Short mmCIF file of C-alpha atoms in Angstrom, two decimals:
data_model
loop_
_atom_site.label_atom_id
_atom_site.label_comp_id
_atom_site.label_asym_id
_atom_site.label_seq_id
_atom_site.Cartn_x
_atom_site.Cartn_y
_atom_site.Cartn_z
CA UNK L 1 95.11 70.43 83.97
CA UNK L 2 96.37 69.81 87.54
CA UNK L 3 95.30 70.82 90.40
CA UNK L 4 96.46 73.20 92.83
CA UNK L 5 94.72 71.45 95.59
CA UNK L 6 92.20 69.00 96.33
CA UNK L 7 91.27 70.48 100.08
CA UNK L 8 91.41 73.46 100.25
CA UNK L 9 88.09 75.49 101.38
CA UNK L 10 85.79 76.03 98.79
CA UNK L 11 83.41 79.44 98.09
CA UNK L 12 80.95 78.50 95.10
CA UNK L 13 78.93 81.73 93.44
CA UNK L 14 76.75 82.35 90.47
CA UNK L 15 77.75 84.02 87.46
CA UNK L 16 77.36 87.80 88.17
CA UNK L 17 77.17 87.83 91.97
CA UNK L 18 79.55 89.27 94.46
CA UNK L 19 82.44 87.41 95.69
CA UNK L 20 83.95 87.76 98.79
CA UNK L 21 87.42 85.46 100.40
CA UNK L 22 88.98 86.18 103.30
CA UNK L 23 92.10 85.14 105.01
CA UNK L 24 93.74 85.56 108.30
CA UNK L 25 96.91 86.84 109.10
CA UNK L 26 99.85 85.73 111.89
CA UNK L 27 101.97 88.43 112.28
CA UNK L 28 100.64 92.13 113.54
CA UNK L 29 104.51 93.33 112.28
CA UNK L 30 103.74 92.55 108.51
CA UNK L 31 102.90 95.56 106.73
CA UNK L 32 102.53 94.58 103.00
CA UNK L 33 99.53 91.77 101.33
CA UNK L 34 98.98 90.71 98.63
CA UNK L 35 96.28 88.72 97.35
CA UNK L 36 97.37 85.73 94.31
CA UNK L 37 95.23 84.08 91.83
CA UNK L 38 96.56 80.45 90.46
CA UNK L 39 95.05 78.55 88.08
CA UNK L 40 95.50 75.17 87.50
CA UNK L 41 98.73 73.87 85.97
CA UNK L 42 100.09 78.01 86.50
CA UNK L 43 101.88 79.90 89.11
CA UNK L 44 100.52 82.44 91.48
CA UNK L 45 99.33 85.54 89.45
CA UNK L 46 99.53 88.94 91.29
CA UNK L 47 95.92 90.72 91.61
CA UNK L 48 95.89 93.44 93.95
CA UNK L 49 98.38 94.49 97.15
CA UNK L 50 97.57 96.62 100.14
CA UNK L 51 99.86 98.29 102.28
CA UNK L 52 99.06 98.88 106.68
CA UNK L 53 98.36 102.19 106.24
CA UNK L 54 95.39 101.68 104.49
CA UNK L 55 92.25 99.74 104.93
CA UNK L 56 90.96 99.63 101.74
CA UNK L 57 91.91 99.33 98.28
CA UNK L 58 90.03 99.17 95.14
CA UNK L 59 91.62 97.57 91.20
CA UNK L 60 89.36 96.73 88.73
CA UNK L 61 86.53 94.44 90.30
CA UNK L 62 88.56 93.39 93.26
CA UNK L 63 88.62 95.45 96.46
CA UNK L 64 90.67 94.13 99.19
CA UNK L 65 89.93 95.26 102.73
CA UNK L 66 92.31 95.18 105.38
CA UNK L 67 91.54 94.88 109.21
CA UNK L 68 94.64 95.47 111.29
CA UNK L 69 92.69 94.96 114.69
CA UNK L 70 91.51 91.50 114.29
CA UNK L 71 94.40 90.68 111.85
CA UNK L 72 92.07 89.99 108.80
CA UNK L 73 92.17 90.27 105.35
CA UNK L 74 89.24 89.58 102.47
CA UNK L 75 89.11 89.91 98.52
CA UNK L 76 85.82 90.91 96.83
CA UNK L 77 85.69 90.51 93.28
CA UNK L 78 82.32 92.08 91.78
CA UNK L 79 80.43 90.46 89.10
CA UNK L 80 82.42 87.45 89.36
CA UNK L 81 82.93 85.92 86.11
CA UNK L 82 83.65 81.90 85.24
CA UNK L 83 87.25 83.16 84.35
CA UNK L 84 87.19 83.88 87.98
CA UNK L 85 87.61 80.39 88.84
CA UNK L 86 90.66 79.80 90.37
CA UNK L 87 92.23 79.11 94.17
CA UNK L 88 93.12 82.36 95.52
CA UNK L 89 96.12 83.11 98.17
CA UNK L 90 97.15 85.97 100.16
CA UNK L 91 100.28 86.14 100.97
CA UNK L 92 101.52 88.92 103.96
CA UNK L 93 105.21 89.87 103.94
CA UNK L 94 107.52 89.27 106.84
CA UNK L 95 110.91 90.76 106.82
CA UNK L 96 111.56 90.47 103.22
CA UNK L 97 110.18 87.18 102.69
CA UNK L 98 106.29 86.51 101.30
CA UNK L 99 104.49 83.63 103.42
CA UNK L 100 101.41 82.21 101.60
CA UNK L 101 98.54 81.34 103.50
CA UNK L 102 95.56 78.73 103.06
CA UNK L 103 94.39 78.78 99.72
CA UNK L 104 90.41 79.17 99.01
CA UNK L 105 89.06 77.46 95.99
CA UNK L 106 86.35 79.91 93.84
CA UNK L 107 84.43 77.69 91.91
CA UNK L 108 81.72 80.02 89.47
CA UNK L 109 78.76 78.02 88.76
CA UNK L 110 76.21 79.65 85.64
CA UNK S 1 107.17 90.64 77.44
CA UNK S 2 108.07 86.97 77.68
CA UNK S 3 107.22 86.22 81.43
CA UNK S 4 109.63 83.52 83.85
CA UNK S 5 110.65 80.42 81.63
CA UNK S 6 110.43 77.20 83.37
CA UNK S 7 111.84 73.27 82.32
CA UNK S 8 110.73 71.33 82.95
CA UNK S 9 106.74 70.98 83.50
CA UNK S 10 106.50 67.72 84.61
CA UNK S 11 109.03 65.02 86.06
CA UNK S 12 108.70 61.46 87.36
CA UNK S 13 112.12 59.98 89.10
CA UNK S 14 112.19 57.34 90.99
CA UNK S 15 113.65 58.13 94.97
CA UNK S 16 117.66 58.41 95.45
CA UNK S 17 117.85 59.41 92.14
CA UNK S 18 119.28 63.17 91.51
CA UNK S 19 116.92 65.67 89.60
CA UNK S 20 117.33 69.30 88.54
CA UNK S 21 114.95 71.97 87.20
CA UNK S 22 115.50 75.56 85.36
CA UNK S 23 114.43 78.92 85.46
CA UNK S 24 115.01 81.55 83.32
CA UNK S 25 113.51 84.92 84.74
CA UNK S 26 112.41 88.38 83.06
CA UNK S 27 114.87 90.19 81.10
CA UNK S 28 116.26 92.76 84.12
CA UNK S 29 114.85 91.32 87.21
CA UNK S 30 117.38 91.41 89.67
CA UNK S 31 115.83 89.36 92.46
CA UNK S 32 115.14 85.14 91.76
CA UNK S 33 112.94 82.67 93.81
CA UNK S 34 112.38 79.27 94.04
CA UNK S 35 109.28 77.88 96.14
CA UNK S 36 108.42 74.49 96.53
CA UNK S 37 104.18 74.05 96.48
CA UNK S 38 102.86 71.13 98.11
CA UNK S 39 99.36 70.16 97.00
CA UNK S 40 96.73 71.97 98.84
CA UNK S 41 99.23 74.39 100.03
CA UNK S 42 100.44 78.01 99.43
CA UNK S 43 104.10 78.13 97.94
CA UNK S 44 107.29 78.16 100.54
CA UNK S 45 109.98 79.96 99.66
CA UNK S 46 113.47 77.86 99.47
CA UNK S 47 115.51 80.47 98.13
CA UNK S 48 116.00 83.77 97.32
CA UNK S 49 118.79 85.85 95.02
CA UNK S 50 119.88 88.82 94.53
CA UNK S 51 121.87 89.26 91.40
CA UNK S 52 124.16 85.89 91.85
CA UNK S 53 124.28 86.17 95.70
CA UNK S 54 121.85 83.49 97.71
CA UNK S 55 120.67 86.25 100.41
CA UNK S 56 118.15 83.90 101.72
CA UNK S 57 118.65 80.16 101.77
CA UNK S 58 117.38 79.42 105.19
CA UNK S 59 114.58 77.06 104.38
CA UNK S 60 116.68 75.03 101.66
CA UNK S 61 117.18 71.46 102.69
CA UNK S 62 121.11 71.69 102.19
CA UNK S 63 121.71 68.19 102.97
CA UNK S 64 120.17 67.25 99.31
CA UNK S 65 119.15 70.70 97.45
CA UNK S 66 120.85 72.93 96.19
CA UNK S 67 120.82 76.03 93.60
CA UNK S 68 123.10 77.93 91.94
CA UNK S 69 122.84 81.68 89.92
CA UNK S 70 125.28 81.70 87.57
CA UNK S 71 126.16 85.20 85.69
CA UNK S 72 122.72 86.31 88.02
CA UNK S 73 119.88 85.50 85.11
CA UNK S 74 119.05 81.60 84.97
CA UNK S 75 118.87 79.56 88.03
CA UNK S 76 118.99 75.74 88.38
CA UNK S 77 118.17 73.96 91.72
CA UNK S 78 119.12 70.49 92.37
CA UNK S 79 117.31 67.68 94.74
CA UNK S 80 120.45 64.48 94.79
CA UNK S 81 119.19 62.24 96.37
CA UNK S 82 115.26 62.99 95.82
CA UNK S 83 112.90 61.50 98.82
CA UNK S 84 109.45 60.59 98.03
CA UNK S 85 108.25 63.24 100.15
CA UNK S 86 109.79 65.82 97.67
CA UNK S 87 106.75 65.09 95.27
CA UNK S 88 105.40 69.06 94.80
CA UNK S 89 105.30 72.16 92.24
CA UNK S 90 108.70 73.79 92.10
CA UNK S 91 108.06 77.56 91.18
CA UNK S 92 110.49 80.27 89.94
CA UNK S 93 109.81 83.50 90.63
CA UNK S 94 111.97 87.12 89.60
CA UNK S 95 110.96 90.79 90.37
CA UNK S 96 112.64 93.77 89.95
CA UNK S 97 114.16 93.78 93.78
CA UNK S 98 113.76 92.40 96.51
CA UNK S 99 111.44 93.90 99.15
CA UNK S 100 107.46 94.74 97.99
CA UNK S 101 108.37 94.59 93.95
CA UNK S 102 105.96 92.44 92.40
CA UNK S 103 106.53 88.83 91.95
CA UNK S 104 105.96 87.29 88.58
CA UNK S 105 106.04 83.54 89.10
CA UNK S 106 106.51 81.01 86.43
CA UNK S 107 104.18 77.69 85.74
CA UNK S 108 106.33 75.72 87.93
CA UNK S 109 107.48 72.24 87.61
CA UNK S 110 105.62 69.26 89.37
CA UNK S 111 108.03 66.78 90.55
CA UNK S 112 106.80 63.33 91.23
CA UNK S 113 108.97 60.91 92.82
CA UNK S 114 107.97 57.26 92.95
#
């Protein structure tokens, strides 16, 4: 399949362990993220969304934490899995309009 | 539920020539995307519908793309003439509405121009 990038920062884990990707955010007026999962040769795939006026959410082995101060944003999947692997994007919204940042590349190793 | 329909996967033109992709979003999604993805890169949205209506078009290249919702279901977009710097992943995307309604994106096209 093709790849989504050849670049792009890279987080390797073990079967089973804890992963954890984080991204930074631009704009201290965007009050919706999302975090993406793409896998090679497919589009973006929705995971899990947080809104400001939280700080944490929780899905099904992904928590994403949100820190407004420092304008931060991380996914932890638990018990990563090999299906895991995949470069993951969040993406903040800006006045109706979703802007993608830097993509990290989870590679799950058994 | 048949998710957003995209032709096709893979082109090769060669520069100056014109080229033209498809989208067909999911049955009652109101709102239509197209990003362009350069390798290594998040997508970049190029344009955005609502119903047949272009409501955001500002990062479209209008000197050579363009895109067009006819009847507000599929959408084509057009590169004439294509650059070599064009070379990317064209995605469609379609959610319910615009605003903080999931995005459902399609497998994209990649475009290579030679």
């Amino acid at each position: 399949g093709e790849s989504v990038g050849l670049h792009l920062p890279t987080l390797s884990v073990q079967e089973g362990d804890n992963s954890i990707i984080n991204c930074a955010y631009s704009n201290s007026a965007s009050d919706y993220f999302i975090w993406y999962k793409q896998e090679s040769g497919k589009g973006p795939q929705f995971i899990i969304d947080i809104r400001s006026n939280m700080d944490k959410r929780q899905g099904q082995r992904v928590t994403v934490l949100l820190n407004k101060t420092v304008k931060h944003l991380s996914l932890q999947i638990a018990a990563t899995q090999p299906g895991d692997s995949a470069v993951y994007f969040c993406a903040e919204m800006r006045t109706d309009k979703l802007i993608f940042g830097t993509g990290t590349r989870l590679q799950v190793f058994p | 539920e048949a998710g957003v329909v995209q032709s096709p996967r893979y082109k090769i033109i060669e520069k100056k020539q014109p080229v033209a992709f498809w989208c067909n979003p999911i049955s009652g999604h109101n709102t239509l995307y197209w990003y362009r993805q350069n390798l290594g890169q998040g997508p970049e949205l190029l344009i955005r519908y609502e119903n047949e209506e272009a409501v955001d078009d500002s990062q479209l290249p209008k000197d050579r793309f363009s895109a067009e919702r006819l009847k507000g279901v599929d959408s084509t977009l057009k590169i004439q003439p294509a650059e070599l710097g064009d070379s990317a992943v064209y995605l469609c995307a379609s959610s319910l509405d615009g605003g903080t309604y999931e995005q459902y994106f399609g497998p994209g096209t990649r475009l290579t121009v030679t």
